[in-house]
PDB file of C-alpha atoms in Angstrom:
ATOM      1  CA  MET A   1     -15.860 -25.519  -3.004  1.00 48.00           C
ATOM      2  CA  LEU A   2     -18.410 -25.480  -0.980  1.00 47.00           C
ATOM      3  CA  PHE A   3     -20.615 -28.051  -3.396  1.00 45.00           C
ATOM      4  CA  ILE A   4     -18.494 -31.250  -2.542  1.00 56.00           C
ATOM      5  CA  GLU A   5     -19.515 -34.201  -2.747  1.00 57.00           C
ATOM      6  CA  THR A   6     -20.267 -36.061   0.727  1.00 57.00           C
ATOM      7  CA  ASP A   7     -21.142 -39.659  -0.429  1.00 57.00           C
ATOM      8  CA  SER A   8     -19.483 -42.587   0.674  1.00 54.00           C
ATOM      9  CA  PRO A   9     -16.370 -43.816  -0.671  1.00 64.00           C
ATOM     10  CA  PRO A  10     -15.138 -39.664  -1.396  1.00 72.00           C
ATOM     11  CA  PRO A  11     -14.908 -39.023  -4.677  1.00 75.00           C
ATOM     12  CA  PHE A  12     -11.833 -40.728  -6.210  1.00 84.00           C
ATOM     13  CA  TYR A  13     -10.754 -42.736  -3.269  1.00 83.00           C
ATOM     14  CA  GLN A  14      -8.868 -45.223  -4.470  1.00 87.00           C
ATOM     15  CA  ALA A  15      -9.626 -48.647  -2.119  1.00 84.00           C
ATOM     16  CA  ASP A  16      -7.242 -50.900  -3.428  1.00 88.00           C
ATOM     17  CA  LEU A  17      -4.314 -49.037  -1.902  1.00 90.00           C
ATOM     18  CA  SER A  18      -2.612 -50.121   1.010  1.00 92.00           C
ATOM     19  CA  ALA A  19      -2.150 -47.188   3.914  1.00 90.00           C
ATOM     20  CA  SER A  20       1.795 -47.251   3.424  1.00 93.00           C
ATOM     21  CA  ARG A  21       1.507 -46.584  -0.499  1.00 94.00           C
ATOM     22  CA  ARG A  22      -1.859 -44.069   0.203  1.00 93.00           C
ATOM     23  CA  GLN A  23       0.770 -42.314   2.476  1.00 94.00           C
ATOM     24  CA  GLN A  24       3.948 -41.585   0.184  1.00 95.00           C
ATOM     25  CA  LEU A  25       1.218 -40.528  -2.581  1.00 95.00           C
ATOM     26  CA  ASP A  26       0.211 -38.188   0.070  1.00 95.00           C
ATOM     27  CA  GLN A  27       3.451 -37.285   1.079  1.00 96.00           C
ATOM     28  CA  TRP A  28       4.907 -36.962  -2.880  1.00 96.00           C
ATOM     29  CA  PHE A  29       1.369 -34.583  -3.194  1.00 96.00           C
ATOM     30  CA  LEU A  30       1.504 -32.658   0.022  1.00 95.00           C
ATOM     31  CA  GLY A  31       5.230 -31.486  -0.074  1.00 92.00           C
ATOM     32  CA  HIS A  32       6.948 -30.801   3.066  1.00 91.00           C
ATOM     33  CA  ARG A  33       4.772 -27.519   3.905  1.00 89.00           C
ATOM     34  CA  SER A  34       1.716 -28.762   6.656  1.00 92.00           C
ATOM     35  CA  GLN A  35       2.805 -32.395   5.258  1.00 94.00           C
ATOM     36  CA  SER A  36       1.785 -33.265   9.008  1.00 94.00           C
ATOM     37  CA  TYR A  37      -1.778 -31.296   9.366  1.00 95.00           C
ATOM     38  CA  TYR A  38      -3.219 -32.541   5.337  1.00 95.00           C
ATOM     39  CA  LEU A  39      -1.488 -36.245   6.351  1.00 95.00           C
ATOM     40  CA  LYS A  40      -4.605 -36.452  10.050  1.00 95.00           C
ATOM     41  CA  ARG A  41      -6.895 -35.008   7.806  1.00 94.00           C
ATOM     42  CA  PHE A  42      -6.991 -37.193   4.736  1.00 94.00           C
ATOM     43  CA  ALA A  43      -6.608 -39.991   7.234  1.00 92.00           C
ATOM     44  CA  GLN A  44      -9.603 -39.048   8.576  1.00 92.00           C
ATOM     45  CA  PHE A  45     -11.692 -38.819   5.497  1.00 91.00           C
ATOM     46  CA  ASP A  46     -10.443 -41.952   4.406  1.00 89.00           C
ATOM     47  CA  GLU A  47     -11.340 -44.034   7.848  1.00 88.00           C
ATOM     48  CA  GLN A  48     -14.826 -42.368   8.127  1.00 87.00           C
ATOM     49  CA  GLY A  49     -15.587 -42.670   4.319  1.00 85.00           C
ATOM     50  CA  TYR A  50     -17.087 -39.477   4.059  1.00 85.00           C
ATOM     51  CA  LEU A  51     -16.539 -35.716   3.503  1.00 87.00           C
ATOM     52  CA  GLY A  52     -17.148 -33.776   6.214  1.00 87.00           C
ATOM     53  CA  PRO A  53     -16.950 -30.011   7.166  1.00 90.00           C
ATOM     54  CA  SER A  54     -14.014 -28.866   9.840  1.00 91.00           C
ATOM     55  CA  TRP A  55     -11.852 -25.909  10.000  1.00 94.00           C
ATOM     56  CA  HIS A  56      -9.093 -23.994   8.369  1.00 94.00           C
ATOM     57  CA  TRP A  57      -7.688 -20.457   9.011  1.00 94.00           C
ATOM     58  CA  ALA A  58      -5.238 -20.000   6.078  1.00 92.00           C
ATOM     59  CA  SER A  59      -8.494 -19.891   3.660  1.00 92.00           C
ATOM     60  CA  PHE A  60     -10.724 -18.602   6.372  1.00 93.00           C
ATOM     61  CA  LEU A  61      -8.203 -15.449   6.675  1.00 90.00           C
ATOM     62  CA  MET A  62      -6.695 -15.156   3.280  1.00 90.00           C
ATOM     63  CA  THR A  63      -8.607 -17.893   0.781  1.00 91.00           C
ATOM     64  CA  PHE A  64      -7.263 -16.563  -2.674  1.00 91.00           C
ATOM     65  CA  PRO A  65      -3.592 -16.500  -1.471  1.00 92.00           C
ATOM     66  CA  TRP A  66      -4.432 -19.661  -0.023  1.00 94.00           C
ATOM     67  CA  LEU A  67      -5.303 -21.547  -3.445  1.00 94.00           C
ATOM     68  CA  LEU A  68      -2.599 -19.826  -5.297  1.00 93.00           C
ATOM     69  CA  TYR A  69       0.218 -21.186  -2.821  1.00 94.00           C
ATOM     70  CA  ARG A  70      -1.001 -24.501  -2.873  1.00 94.00           C
ATOM     71  CA  LYS A  71      -1.246 -24.901  -6.630  1.00 93.00           C
ATOM     72  CA  ARG A  72      -4.596 -24.301  -7.168  1.00 93.00           C
ATOM     73  CA  TYR A  73      -4.495 -21.726 -10.328  1.00 92.00           C
ATOM     74  CA  MET A  74      -7.761 -21.740 -11.816  1.00 91.00           C
ATOM     75  CA  ASP A  75      -9.949 -22.676  -8.916  1.00 91.00           C
ATOM     76  CA  SER A  76      -8.586 -19.530  -7.384  1.00 90.00           C
ATOM     77  CA  LEU A  77      -9.540 -17.537 -10.442  1.00 88.00           C
ATOM     78  CA  VAL A  78     -13.036 -19.090 -10.599  1.00 89.00           C
ATOM     79  CA  TYR A  79     -13.132 -18.530  -6.475  1.00 87.00           C
ATOM     80  CA  SER A  80     -11.911 -14.740  -7.392  1.00 84.00           C
ATOM     81  CA  VAL A  81     -14.640 -14.921 -10.062  1.00 85.00           C
ATOM     82  CA  ALA A  82     -18.008 -16.644  -8.486  1.00 84.00           C
ATOM     83  CA  GLY A  83     -16.898 -15.585  -4.554  1.00 81.00           C
ATOM     84  CA  TRP A  84     -16.786 -11.676  -4.996  1.00 80.00           C
ATOM     85  CA  SER A  85     -19.405 -12.136  -7.638  1.00 83.00           C
ATOM     86  CA  PHE A  86     -21.785 -14.078  -4.696  1.00 83.00           C
ATOM     87  CA  ILE A  87     -20.801 -11.632  -1.957  1.00 83.00           C
ATOM     88  CA  GLN A  88     -21.651  -8.322  -3.636  1.00 82.00           C
ATOM     89  CA  LEU A  89     -24.790  -9.617  -5.291  1.00 86.00           C
ATOM     90  CA  ASN A  90     -26.284 -10.770  -1.571  1.00 86.00           C
ATOM     91  CA  VAL A  91     -24.681  -7.750  -0.315  1.00 85.00           C
ATOM     92  CA  ALA A  92     -26.957  -5.718  -3.407  1.00 86.00           C
ATOM     93  CA  ILE A  93     -29.703  -7.625  -2.431  1.00 89.00           C
ATOM     94  CA  ILE A  94     -30.216  -7.281   1.136  1.00 87.00           C
ATOM     95  CA  LEU A  95     -28.859  -3.370   0.998  1.00 84.00           C
ATOM     96  CA  VAL A  96     -32.144  -2.807  -1.521  1.00 87.00           C
ATOM     97  CA  VAL A  97     -34.377  -4.777   1.338  1.00 87.00           C
ATOM     98  CA  LEU A  98     -32.964  -2.493   4.018  1.00 84.00           C
ATOM     99  CA  GLN A  99     -33.365   0.386   2.258  1.00 82.00           C
ATOM    100  CA  THR A 100     -37.007  -0.054   1.743  1.00 84.00           C
ATOM    101  CA  VAL A 101     -38.231  -1.808   4.840  1.00 85.00           C
ATOM    102  CA  ALA A 102     -35.941  -0.992   7.694  1.00 82.00           C
ATOM    103  CA  MET A 103     -33.662   2.402   6.780  1.00 80.00           C
ATOM    104  CA  PRO A 104     -37.144   4.634   7.218  1.00 82.00           C
ATOM    105  CA  PHE A 105     -36.788   3.368  10.748  1.00 82.00           C
ATOM    106  CA  ILE A 106     -33.314   3.892  11.274  1.00 81.00           C
ATOM    107  CA  ALA A 107     -31.765   7.536  11.968  1.00 81.00           C
ATOM    108  CA  ASP A 108     -29.321   8.906   9.316  1.00 75.00           C
ATOM    109  CA  PRO A 109     -26.038   8.817  11.643  1.00 74.00           C
ATOM    110  CA  TRP A 110     -26.794   5.141  11.412  1.00 82.00           C
ATOM    111  CA  GLN A 111     -27.159   4.361   8.632  1.00 80.00           C
ATOM    112  CA  MET A 112     -23.808   3.516   7.018  1.00 79.00           C
ATOM    113  CA  GLY A 113     -22.819   1.801   9.773  1.00 83.00           C
ATOM    114  CA  VAL A 114     -25.590  -0.670   9.036  1.00 84.00           C
ATOM    115  CA  ARG A 115     -24.964  -1.002   5.497  1.00 84.00           C
ATOM    116  CA  ILE A 116     -20.954  -1.773   6.419  1.00 85.00           C
ATOM    117  CA  ALA A 117     -22.318  -4.201   9.237  1.00 88.00           C
ATOM    118  CA  VAL A 118     -24.306  -6.142   6.389  1.00 87.00           C
ATOM    119  CA  ALA A 119     -21.283  -5.906   3.825  1.00 86.00           C
ATOM    120  CA  ILE A 120     -19.103  -6.960   6.582  1.00 90.00           C
ATOM    121  CA  LEU A 121     -21.661 -10.056   7.939  1.00 91.00           C
ATOM    122  CA  VAL A 122     -22.118 -11.305   4.259  1.00 90.00           C
ATOM    123  CA  TRP A 123     -18.268 -11.485   4.239  1.00 88.00           C
ATOM    124  CA  LEU A 124     -17.865 -13.801   7.278  1.00 92.00           C
ATOM    125  CA  PHE A 125     -20.312 -15.770   5.969  1.00 92.00           C
ATOM    126  CA  TRP A 126     -19.042 -16.374   3.421  1.00 90.00           C
ATOM    127  CA  SER A 127     -15.225 -16.962   4.455  1.00 91.00           C
ATOM    128  CA  VAL A 128     -16.509 -19.272   7.461  1.00 93.00           C
ATOM    129  CA  MET A 129     -18.498 -21.843   4.748  1.00 92.00           C
ATOM    130  CA  VAL A 130     -14.920 -21.773   2.553  1.00 92.00           C
ATOM    131  CA  ALA A 131     -13.271 -22.521   5.509  1.00 93.00           C
ATOM    132  CA  ARG A 132     -15.207 -25.306   6.589  1.00 94.00           C
ATOM    133  CA  TRP A 133     -14.477 -27.131   3.692  1.00 92.00           C
ATOM    134  CA  SER A 134     -11.429 -25.852   2.374  1.00 94.00           C
ATOM    135  CA  ASP A 135      -9.872 -29.072   4.099  1.00 94.00           C
ATOM    136  CA  ALA A 136     -12.664 -31.432   2.037  1.00 92.00           C
ATOM    137  CA  TYR A 137     -11.726 -29.562  -0.998  1.00 93.00           C
ATOM    138  CA  TYR A 138      -8.120 -29.918  -0.870  1.00 95.00           C
ATOM    139  CA  TYR A 139      -8.583 -33.488  -0.144  1.00 94.00           C
ATOM    140  CA  ARG A 140     -10.705 -34.040  -3.198  1.00 92.00           C
ATOM    141  CA  MET A 141      -7.944 -32.423  -5.056  1.00 93.00           C
ATOM    142  CA  ALA A 142      -5.208 -34.976  -4.016  1.00 94.00           C
ATOM    143  CA  ARG A 143      -7.527 -38.224  -4.620  1.00 93.00           C
ATOM    144  CA  ARG A 144      -7.812 -36.846  -8.266  1.00 93.00           C
ATOM    145  CA  GLU A 145      -4.096 -35.771  -8.956  1.00 94.00           C
ATOM    146  CA  ILE A 146      -3.732 -39.218  -7.206  1.00 94.00           C
ATOM    147  CA  ALA A 147      -6.098 -41.133  -9.166  1.00 94.00           C
ATOM    148  CA  ASP A 148      -4.813 -39.201 -12.431  1.00 94.00           C
ATOM    149  CA  ALA A 149      -1.063 -40.059 -11.711  1.00 94.00           C
ATOM    150  CA  LEU A 150      -2.337 -43.763 -10.741  1.00 94.00           C
ATOM    151  CA  GLU A 151      -3.821 -43.872 -14.436  1.00 93.00           C
ATOM    152  CA  MET A 152      -1.090 -42.770 -16.527  1.00 95.00           C
ATOM    153  CA  TYR A 153       1.873 -44.388 -14.821  1.00 94.00           C
ATOM    154  CA  PRO A 154       0.175 -47.250 -13.696  1.00 91.00           C
ATOM    155  CA  LYS A 155       4.038 -49.237 -13.232  1.00 89.00           C
ATOM    156  CA  ASP A 156       6.240 -46.105 -12.424  1.00 94.00           C
ATOM    157  CA  LEU A 157       6.493 -44.785  -9.942  1.00 94.00           C
ATOM    158  CA  ALA A 158       9.379 -42.013 -10.489  1.00 95.00           C
ATOM    159  CA  ALA A 159       6.963 -40.635 -12.760  1.00 96.00           C
ATOM    160  CA  GLN A 160       3.957 -40.870 -10.198  1.00 95.00           C
ATOM    161  CA  LYS A 161       6.532 -39.281  -8.020  1.00 95.00           C
ATOM    162  CA  ALA A 162       7.295 -36.021 -10.485  1.00 96.00           C
ATOM    163  CA  HIS A 163       3.706 -35.716 -11.401  1.00 96.00           C
ATOM    164  CA  LEU A 164       2.545 -35.582  -8.257  1.00 95.00           C
ATOM    165  CA  GLN A 165       5.197 -33.077  -7.076  1.00 95.00           C
ATOM    166  CA  ARG A 166       4.009 -31.108 -10.117  1.00 94.00           C
ATOM    167  CA  GLU A 167       0.225 -30.919  -9.025  1.00 94.00           C
ATOM    168  CA  GLY A 168       0.719 -30.532  -5.707  1.00 93.00           C
ATOM    169  CA  GLY A 169       2.980 -29.076  -2.875  1.00 93.00           C
ATOM    170  CA  VAL A 170       3.102 -25.292  -2.352  1.00 93.00           C
ATOM    171  CA  SER A 171       4.493 -22.214  -4.973  1.00 92.00           C
ATOM    172  CA  LEU A 172       6.069 -19.440  -3.115  1.00 90.00           C
ATOM    173  CA  TYR A 173       5.441 -17.807  -6.434  1.00 90.00           C
ATOM    174  CA  GLY A 174       1.636 -18.245  -6.343  1.00 89.00           C
ATOM    175  CA  LEU A 175       1.820 -17.118  -2.351  1.00 88.00           C
ATOM    176  CA  GLY A 176       3.506 -13.577  -3.273  1.00 91.00           C
ATOM    177  CA  LEU A 177       1.584 -13.123  -6.164  1.00 89.00           C
ATOM    178  CA  GLY A 178      -2.184 -13.315  -3.884  1.00 86.00           C
ATOM    179  CA  PHE A 179      -0.386 -10.639  -1.557  1.00 88.00           C
ATOM    180  CA  GLY A 180       0.872  -8.532  -4.928  1.00 90.00           C
ATOM    181  CA  PHE A 181      -2.791  -8.745  -5.924  1.00 84.00           C
ATOM    182  CA  PHE A 182      -4.571  -7.513  -2.086  1.00 83.00           C
ATOM    183  CA  VAL A 183      -1.347  -4.651  -2.306  1.00 87.00           C
ATOM    184  CA  PHE A 184      -3.222  -3.699  -6.311  1.00 86.00           C
ATOM    185  CA  VAL A 185      -6.742  -3.210  -4.718  1.00 79.00           C
ATOM    186  CA  LEU A 186      -5.315  -1.476  -1.820  1.00 80.00           C
ATOM    187  CA  SER A 187      -3.901   0.787  -3.761  1.00 84.00           C
ATOM    188  CA  VAL A 188      -6.723   1.527  -6.388  1.00 78.00           C
ATOM    189  CA  ILE A 189      -9.068   2.039  -2.950  1.00 74.00           C
ATOM    190  CA  GLN A 190      -6.702   4.182  -1.638  1.00 73.00           C
ATOM    191  CA  VAL A 191      -5.557   5.975  -5.221  1.00 73.00           C
ATOM    192  CA  GLN A 192      -9.263   5.817  -6.867  1.00 72.00           C
ATOM    193  CA  PHE A 193     -12.239   5.296  -4.170  1.00 73.00           C
ATOM    194  CA  LEU A 194     -11.053   6.256  -0.983  1.00 75.00           C
ATOM    195  CA  PRO A 195     -10.669  10.235  -2.686  1.00 76.00           C
ATOM    196  CA  LEU A 196     -14.377  10.271  -3.942  1.00 75.00           C
ATOM    197  CA  ILE A 197     -15.362   9.341  -0.356  1.00 76.00           C
ATOM    198  CA  ALA A 198     -13.179  11.723   0.873  1.00 79.00           C
ATOM    199  CA  LYS A 199     -14.985  14.634  -1.146  1.00 84.00           C
ATOM    200  CA  GLN A 200     -18.432  13.850  -0.295  1.00 83.00           C
ATOM    201  CA  LYS A 201     -17.378  13.317   3.356  1.00 84.00           C
ATOM    202  CA  GLU A 202     -15.694  17.182   2.590  1.00 85.00           C
ATOM    203  CA  LYS A 203     -18.800  18.602   0.998  1.00 86.00           C
ATOM    204  CA  GLU A 204     -20.760  17.183   3.865  1.00 86.00           C
ATOM    205  CA  VAL A 205     -18.278  18.285   6.201  1.00 86.00           C
ATOM    206  CA  LEU A 206     -17.873  22.058   5.275  1.00 87.00           C
ATOM    207  CA  PHE A 207     -21.285  22.711   4.081  1.00 88.00           C
ATOM    208  CA  GLU A 208     -21.854  22.295   7.744  1.00 86.00           C
ATOM    209  CA  ALA A 209     -19.621  24.470   8.134  1.00 86.00           C
ATOM    210  CA  TYR A 210     -20.613  27.339   6.093  1.00 89.00           C
ATOM    211  CA  ASP A 211     -24.224  26.857   7.002  1.00 88.00           C
ATOM    212  CA  MET A 212     -23.817  26.935  11.032  1.00 88.00           C
ATOM    213  CA  THR A 213     -20.873  30.218  10.143  1.00 89.00           C
ATOM    214  CA  TYR A 214     -23.932  32.070   8.056  1.00 90.00           C
ATOM    215  CA  ASN A 215     -26.871  31.659  10.623  1.00 90.00           C
ATOM    216  CA  ALA A 216     -24.219  32.400  13.738  1.00 90.00           C
ATOM    217  CA  GLN A 217     -23.201  35.373  11.616  1.00 91.00           C
ATOM    218  CA  ARG A 218     -27.030  36.352  11.401  1.00 92.00           C
ATOM    219  CA  ARG A 219     -28.540  35.874  15.140  1.00 92.00           C
ATOM    220  CA  VAL A 220     -25.083  38.138  15.894  1.00 92.00           C
ATOM    221  CA  ASP A 221     -25.985  41.373  13.560  1.00 92.00           C
ATOM    222  CA  LEU A 222     -29.135  40.983  14.677  1.00 92.00           C
ATOM    223  CA  LEU A 223     -28.481  41.321  18.508  1.00 92.00           C
ATOM    224  CA  TYR A 224     -25.990  44.067  17.106  1.00 91.00           C
ATOM    225  CA  GLN A 225     -28.291  46.078  15.754  1.00 91.00           C
ATOM    226  CA  GLN A 226     -30.090  45.603  18.995  1.00 91.00           C
ATOM    227  CA  GLN A 227     -27.610  46.152  21.617  1.00 91.00           C
ATOM    228  CA  GLY A 228     -25.191  47.915  19.559  1.00 90.00           C
ATOM    229  CA  LYS A 229     -22.479  46.022  20.863  1.00 91.00           C
ATOM    230  CA  CYS A 230     -20.647  42.939  19.985  1.00 92.00           C
ATOM    231  CA  PRO A 231     -22.893  39.709  21.228  1.00 92.00           C
ATOM    232  CA  LEU A 232     -19.765  38.150  23.097  1.00 90.00           C
ATOM    233  CA  GLN A 233     -21.730  35.684  25.969  1.00 87.00           C
ATOM    234  CA  LEU A 234     -23.618  34.778  23.225  1.00 87.00           C
ATOM    235  CA  PRO A 235     -23.427  30.944  23.383  1.00 85.00           C
ATOM    236  CA  LEU A 236     -23.055  29.231  19.843  1.00 79.00           C
ATOM    237  CA  THR A 237     -21.654  25.890  20.011  1.00 68.00           C
ATOM    238  CA  THR A 238     -23.388  22.316  21.466  1.00 64.00           C
ATOM    239  CA  ASP A 239     -21.752  19.524  21.788  1.00 65.00           C
ATOM    240  CA  ASP A 240     -22.280  17.011  19.155  1.00 63.00           C
ATOM    241  CA  GLN A 241     -21.335  19.788  16.464  1.00 74.00           C
ATOM    242  CA  ARG A 242     -18.329  19.509  14.047  1.00 79.00           C
ATOM    243  CA  VAL A 243     -17.637  22.899  14.126  1.00 86.00           C
ATOM    244  CA  THR A 244     -16.392  25.294  17.201  1.00 88.00           C
ATOM    245  CA  LEU A 245     -18.197  28.768  17.063  1.00 90.00           C
ATOM    246  CA  GLN A 246     -17.453  31.308  18.793  1.00 90.00           C
ATOM    247  CA  ILE A 247     -17.869  35.428  19.338  1.00 92.00           C
ATOM    248  CA  ALA A 248     -14.741  37.733  19.537  1.00 92.00           C
ATOM    249  CA  SER A 249     -14.302  41.254  18.984  1.00 91.00           C
ATOM    250  CA  SER A 250     -10.991  40.669  16.553  1.00 90.00           C
ATOM    251  CA  ALA A 251      -9.285  37.661  15.178  1.00 88.00           C
ATOM    252  CA  GLU A 252      -6.277  37.786  13.941  1.00 88.00           C
ATOM    253  CA  GLY A 253      -5.538  39.011   9.812  1.00 86.00           C
ATOM    254  CA  ALA A 254      -9.281  40.272  10.202  1.00 87.00           C
ATOM    255  CA  PRO A 255      -9.344  44.442   9.831  1.00 89.00           C
ATOM    256  CA  LYS A 256      -8.451  46.478  12.773  1.00 88.00           C
ATOM    257  CA  ASP A 257     -11.370  48.336  12.491  1.00 89.00           C
ATOM    258  CA  THR A 258     -14.129  45.662  12.924  1.00 91.00           C
ATOM    259  CA  ASP A 259     -15.048  44.800  16.611  1.00 91.00           C
ATOM    260  CA  CYS A 260     -16.656  41.746  16.385  1.00 94.00           C
ATOM    261  CA  VAL A 261     -16.692  38.387  14.193  1.00 94.00           C
ATOM    262  CA  VAL A 262     -17.851  34.995  14.326  1.00 93.00           C
ATOM    263  CA  ILE A 263     -15.045  32.322  14.357  1.00 92.00           C
ATOM    264  CA  ALA A 264     -16.089  28.901  13.229  1.00 91.00           C
ATOM    265  CA  THR A 265     -13.436  25.982  13.591  1.00 91.00           C
ATOM    266  CA  VAL A 266     -13.733  22.081  12.310  1.00 91.00           C
ATOM    267  CA  GLN A 267     -12.792  19.763  14.979  1.00 88.00           C
ATOM    268  CA  GLY A 268     -13.589  16.071  15.029  1.00 85.00           C
ATOM    269  CA  VAL A 269     -13.366  14.941  11.658  1.00 85.00           C
ATOM    270  CA  PRO A 270     -11.895  11.936  11.077  1.00 84.00           C
ATOM    271  CA  TYR A 271      -9.872   9.881   8.778  1.00 80.00           C
ATOM    272  CA  PRO A 272      -9.462  11.037   5.360  1.00 81.00           C
ATOM    273  CA  ASN A 273     -10.386  14.361   5.846  1.00 84.00           C
ATOM    274  CA  ARG A 274      -8.657  14.892   9.262  1.00 86.00           C
ATOM    275  CA  TYR A 275      -7.160  17.290   7.473  1.00 88.00           C
ATOM    276  CA  LEU A 276      -9.847  19.865   7.797  1.00 89.00           C
ATOM    277  CA  ASN A 277      -9.483  19.671  11.276  1.00 91.00           C
ATOM    278  CA  ASN A 278      -8.727  23.490  12.612  1.00 91.00           C
ATOM    279  CA  GLN A 279      -9.069  24.789   9.792  1.00 91.00           C
ATOM    280  CA  THR A 280     -11.309  28.336  10.423  1.00 91.00           C
ATOM    281  CA  LEU A 281     -14.202  30.478   8.645  1.00 91.00           C
ATOM    282  CA  VAL A 282     -13.872  34.204   9.557  1.00 92.00           C
ATOM    283  CA  MET A 283     -17.009  36.866   9.065  1.00 92.00           C
ATOM    284  CA  TYR A 284     -16.737  40.176  10.412  1.00 92.00           C
ATOM    285  CA  ARG A 285     -18.472  43.062  10.708  1.00 92.00           C
ATOM    286  CA  GLN A 286     -17.320  46.018   9.108  1.00 90.00           C
ATOM    287  CA  PRO A 287     -18.028  49.575  10.369  1.00 89.00           C
ATOM    288  CA  THR A 288     -20.850  50.391   7.335  1.00 89.00           C
ATOM    289  CA  GLY A 289     -22.707  47.309   8.563  1.00 89.00           C
ATOM    290  CA  ASN A 290     -21.805  44.584   6.461  1.00 91.00           C
ATOM    291  CA  TRP A 291     -19.938  41.739   6.632  1.00 92.00           C
ATOM    292  CA  GLY A 292     -16.701  40.405   4.998  1.00 90.00           C
ATOM    293  CA  CYS A 293     -15.494  37.077   4.823  1.00 91.00           C
ATOM    294  CA  MET A 294     -12.271  35.187   5.201  1.00 91.00           C
ATOM    295  CA  SER A 295     -10.746  31.569   5.617  1.00 90.00           C
ATOM    296  CA  SER A 296      -7.742  29.491   6.200  1.00 89.00           C
ATOM    297  CA  LEU A 297      -9.344  26.935   4.120  1.00 87.00           C
ATOM    298  CA  ASN A 298      -8.153  27.231  -0.305  1.00 86.00           C
ATOM    299  CA  LYS A 299      -9.916  28.827  -3.171  1.00 82.00           C
ATOM    300  CA  LYS A 300     -11.603  25.622  -3.783  1.00 83.00           C
ATOM    301  CA  GLN A 301     -13.111  25.039  -0.436  1.00 83.00           C
ATOM    302  CA  ALA A 302     -13.729  28.466   0.896  1.00 82.00           C
ATOM    303  CA  PRO A 303     -17.316  29.618  -0.215  1.00 80.00           C
ATOM    304  CA  LYS A 304     -16.807  32.282  -3.084  1.00 78.00           C
ATOM    305  CA  GLY A 305     -16.012  35.702  -1.802  1.00 70.00           C
ATOM    306  CA  CYS A 306     -14.170  34.313   1.081  1.00 78.00           C
ATOM    307  CA  VAL A 307     -10.554  34.589   1.131  1.00 64.00           C
TER     308      VAL A 307
END
């Protein structure tokens, strides 16, 4: 689609056709859907004598369904393979370069956002290029099919019309197939890939919660031994943490003979790990001086020995 001849005259142009005859053939090929729009574009290319860029919103927003809708089945397959391969290759190359040149100077919290931004920019570049040349591409397809129809049925208008209606027009089946493919891809992402991302993110959040709670417990235990009582006023939580820490003399579910507990509450975790929000990890001091642990997390999520 992006490698279209821009020579004069346009490819497959039938110079011996009258304007009315050419318009009739175009109408047979286009069908009724968006006919006035494409007739205007085709007339513009015919008048200027060469193909040029324009803008096509449908191909920008949903190229694959648009190609199927316009019965460009083989082209849609080529686009899906070549187009996505182009996007993936360029994203991979740019990310490798960034990882070597720029990532060491970018803070860790921003690195994932930078990678996502790179992928989006590459996709936008490809979509913009496709949208700019879609009208020229479709004009070329129309002129090719018209040339074939005139060559195969030079005297048979009915056969010409049947050929152009068969090869042109629109297909609601193709449009449904295109959107069905998108639904399938989203389902695969939802079922297969999103859990992998969520699992990795879950490990990061839980490790942070375990690490902060354990360090807080050590500080509290040291002060308890020095002061002989639970340091209830000790500040532990800062604003940039995803875990809220609290020191109390008791907690629900903790043994009654405990007098000092450290309560960690997970908060502010975004999708797809929102289920971790408000989960708690509690460490309580026993009369013997040892510390016990309990958690609202399940057995797989909670640290070993913490129930």
